[in-house]
Amino acid sequence: MESQTNKCPFCTIEDGFVVLMTETAFAIKDGYPVSKGHTLVVPRKHVANLFELARHEQLALWDLVERVRERLVEEHQPDGFNIGLNDGLAAGQTVPHVHVHVIPRYNGDVPDPRGGIRWVVPAKAPYWE
Ligand code: AMP
Ligand code: ZN
């Protein structure tokens, strides 16, 4: 990996966790999955913020997100996905190496899934109430 850091869990990831790999990015199974198939798409370059990547690296990351999604559809037949990233400590980022969460969702996995990522701010999430 480029700019490896000893402390970063993604720069030191074990091969067994890697599900797909390209020239600039790789996909790993999340170590603490919130759903069956929860996968992280990670650039090889160790940077905290998506926009520190060159545009072609951002696009390559997104290409891999699409491939991961297709693979998860085949593997687990989920009913939906939450796809996104936490940008910064205030937004909840806990690993300072960019990663896109690809979270398969299944009918009935929570009592009421409405709002999805709006639940990062629980008090404001249910705008329909
Ligand atoms: P975030 O809070 O958006 O930075 O997400 C960090 C993600 O990394 C979480 O979903 C964790 O479950 C995952 N994670 C943390 N450490 C490891 C690790 N050693 N191997 C695989 N996934 C990890
Ligand atoms: Zn790293």
Tab-separated table of C-alpha atoms and ligand atoms in Angstrom:
chain	number	residue	atom	x	y	z
A	1	MET	CA	0.000	0.000	0.000
A	2	GLU	CA	1.115	3.576	-0.699
A	3	SER	CA	2.033	5.693	2.357
A	4	GLN	CA	1.610	2.761	4.710
A	5	THR	CA	1.156	3.604	8.349
A	6	ASN	CA	1.728	1.048	11.063
A	7	LYS	CA	-1.237	2.164	13.110
A	8	CYS	CA	-3.847	2.310	10.352
A	9	PRO	CA	-6.147	-0.740	10.335
A	10	PHE	CA	-6.648	-0.457	6.565
A	11	CYS	CA	-2.945	-0.081	5.670
A	12	THR	CA	-2.241	-3.177	7.770
A	13	ILE	CA	-5.286	-5.209	6.758
A	14	GLU	CA	-4.819	-8.965	6.469
A	15	ASP	CA	-5.303	-10.538	3.023
A	16	GLY	CA	-8.217	-12.639	4.258
A	17	PHE	CA	-10.361	-9.540	4.636
A	18	VAL	CA	-9.784	-8.282	1.076
A	19	VAL	CA	-12.627	-9.172	-1.296
A	20	LEU	CA	-11.664	-7.139	-4.389
A	21	MET	CA	-8.582	-5.215	-5.420
A	22	THR	CA	-7.711	-2.766	-8.205
A	23	GLU	CA	-4.671	-0.651	-9.035
A	24	THR	CA	-5.772	2.207	-6.780
A	25	ALA	CA	-8.283	0.742	-4.351
A	26	PHE	CA	-9.419	-2.352	-2.515
A	27	ALA	CA	-12.558	-3.614	-0.809
A	28	ILE	CA	-12.588	-5.314	2.586
A	29	LYS	CA	-15.166	-6.947	4.772
A	30	ASP	CA	-15.942	-4.623	7.643
A	31	GLY	CA	-14.503	-6.125	10.826
A	32	TYR	CA	-17.574	-5.130	12.836
A	33	PRO	CA	-20.366	-5.391	10.241
A	34	VAL	CA	-23.702	-3.741	10.899
A	35	SER	CA	-25.353	-6.061	8.365
A	36	LYS	CA	-24.566	-9.233	6.433
A	37	GLY	CA	-22.052	-8.250	3.717
A	38	HIS	CA	-21.070	-4.812	5.115
A	39	THR	CA	-18.057	-3.879	2.989
A	40	LEU	CA	-15.624	-0.952	2.935
A	41	VAL	CA	-14.128	0.442	-0.268
A	42	VAL	CA	-10.728	1.955	0.476
A	43	PRO	CA	-8.138	3.792	-1.654
A	44	ARG	CA	-4.595	2.432	-1.425
A	45	LYS	CA	-3.390	5.939	-0.676
A	46	HIS	CA	-3.570	6.707	3.062
A	47	VAL	CA	-5.484	9.982	3.214
A	48	ALA	CA	-8.270	10.883	5.619
A	49	ASN	CA	-10.445	12.870	3.246
A	50	LEU	CA	-12.008	11.841	-0.074
A	51	PHE	CA	-11.081	15.139	-1.701
A	52	GLU	CA	-7.388	14.671	-0.999
A	53	LEU	CA	-7.550	12.063	-3.738
A	54	ALA	CA	-7.048	12.996	-7.375
A	55	ARG	CA	-10.227	12.966	-9.415
A	56	HIS	CA	-9.224	9.748	-11.211
A	57	GLU	CA	-8.660	8.087	-7.826
A	58	GLN	CA	-12.102	9.213	-6.651
A	59	LEU	CA	-13.640	7.795	-9.805
A	60	ALA	CA	-11.736	4.536	-9.366
A	61	LEU	CA	-13.101	4.323	-5.830
A	62	TRP	CA	-16.636	4.796	-7.125
A	63	ASP	CA	-16.104	2.151	-9.835
A	64	LEU	CA	-15.143	-0.280	-7.109
A	65	VAL	CA	-18.220	0.681	-5.075
A	66	GLU	CA	-20.324	-0.338	-8.073
A	67	ARG	CA	-18.496	-3.663	-8.433
A	68	VAL	CA	-18.847	-4.376	-4.719
A	69	ARG	CA	-22.552	-3.593	-4.871
A	70	GLU	CA	-23.031	-5.964	-7.831
A	71	ARG	CA	-21.141	-8.682	-6.020
A	72	LEU	CA	-23.203	-8.254	-2.858
A	73	VAL	CA	-26.441	-8.433	-4.881
A	74	GLU	CA	-25.307	-11.792	-6.272
A	75	GLU	CA	-23.988	-13.072	-2.964
A	76	HIS	CA	-26.684	-12.002	-0.509
A	77	GLN	CA	-29.667	-10.683	-2.534
A	78	PRO	CA	-30.232	-7.677	-0.254
A	79	ASP	CA	-33.358	-5.546	-0.580
A	80	GLY	CA	-31.483	-2.208	-0.503
A	81	PHE	CA	-28.228	-0.486	0.412
A	82	ASN	CA	-26.882	2.405	2.426
A	83	ILE	CA	-23.760	3.702	0.671
A	84	GLY	CA	-21.716	6.583	2.018
A	85	LEU	CA	-18.881	7.871	4.109
A	86	ASN	CA	-18.223	9.704	7.338
A	87	ASP	CA	-16.099	12.779	6.549
A	88	GLY	CA	-14.357	14.068	9.671
A	89	LEU	CA	-14.473	13.444	13.418
A	90	ALA	CA	-17.590	15.589	13.835
A	91	ALA	CA	-19.340	13.401	11.279
A	92	GLY	CA	-18.378	10.233	13.129
A	93	GLN	CA	-15.301	9.092	11.194
A	94	THR	CA	-13.291	6.763	13.425
A	95	VAL	CA	-10.612	5.543	10.976
A	96	PRO	CA	-8.700	8.428	9.317
A	97	HIS	CA	-8.206	6.593	6.019
A	98	VAL	CA	-10.991	7.278	3.481
A	99	HIS	CA	-13.491	4.474	3.083
A	100	VAL	CA	-16.927	4.185	1.547
A	101	HIS	CA	-19.338	2.005	3.494
A	102	VAL	CA	-21.436	-0.323	1.325
A	103	ILE	CA	-24.101	-1.606	3.679
A	104	PRO	CA	-26.587	-4.142	2.333
A	105	ARG	CA	-30.046	-3.795	3.834
A	106	TYR	CA	-32.708	-6.421	4.262
A	107	ASN	CA	-36.438	-6.096	4.652
A	108	GLY	CA	-37.224	-6.213	8.370
A	109	ASP	CA	-33.608	-5.736	9.552
A	110	VAL	CA	-34.860	-2.760	11.598
A	111	PRO	CA	-38.472	-2.069	12.554
A	112	ASP	CA	-38.737	1.117	10.438
A	113	PRO	CA	-35.899	1.890	7.982
A	114	ARG	CA	-37.357	5.205	6.758
A	115	GLY	CA	-34.810	8.020	6.629
A	116	GLY	CA	-31.737	5.766	6.422
A	117	ILE	CA	-28.671	7.959	6.769
A	118	ARG	CA	-30.774	10.787	8.247
A	119	TRP	CA	-30.481	8.795	11.520
A	120	VAL	CA	-26.935	10.147	11.975
A	121	VAL	CA	-28.862	12.969	13.722
A	122	PRO	CA	-31.629	10.998	15.428
A	123	ALA	CA	-33.658	13.971	16.728
A	124	LYS	CA	-34.070	15.361	13.183
A	125	ALA	CA	-34.353	12.114	11.245
A	126	PRO	CA	-38.121	11.471	11.079
A	127	TYR	CA	-39.211	14.538	9.055
A	128	TRP	CA	-42.426	12.755	8.041
A	129	GLU	CA	-43.798	12.703	11.590
B	1	AMP	P1	-15.841	5.057	10.222
B	1	AMP	O1	-16.402	5.195	11.608
B	1	AMP	O2	-16.725	5.578	9.128
B	1	AMP	O3	-14.453	5.621	10.158
B	1	AMP	O4	-15.771	3.516	9.928
B	1	AMP	C1	-14.717	2.694	10.339
B	1	AMP	C2	-15.113	1.287	10.000
B	1	AMP	O5	-13.968	0.492	10.045
B	1	AMP	C3	-16.127	0.679	10.992
B	1	AMP	O6	-17.283	0.237	10.283
B	1	AMP	C4	-15.355	-0.461	11.632
B	1	AMP	O7	-16.169	-1.573	11.864
B	1	AMP	C5	-14.284	-0.751	10.598
B	1	AMP	N1	-13.045	-1.272	11.162
B	1	AMP	C6	-12.339	-0.742	12.184
B	1	AMP	N2	-11.204	-1.465	12.400
B	1	AMP	C7	-11.228	-2.460	11.486
B	1	AMP	C8	-10.349	-3.537	11.185
B	1	AMP	N3	-9.219	-3.739	11.879
B	1	AMP	N4	-10.680	-4.384	10.187
B	1	AMP	C9	-11.815	-4.199	9.469
B	1	AMP	N5	-12.673	-3.190	9.694
B	1	AMP	C10	-12.389	-2.335	10.685
B	2	ZN	ZN	-4.221	3.798	6.118
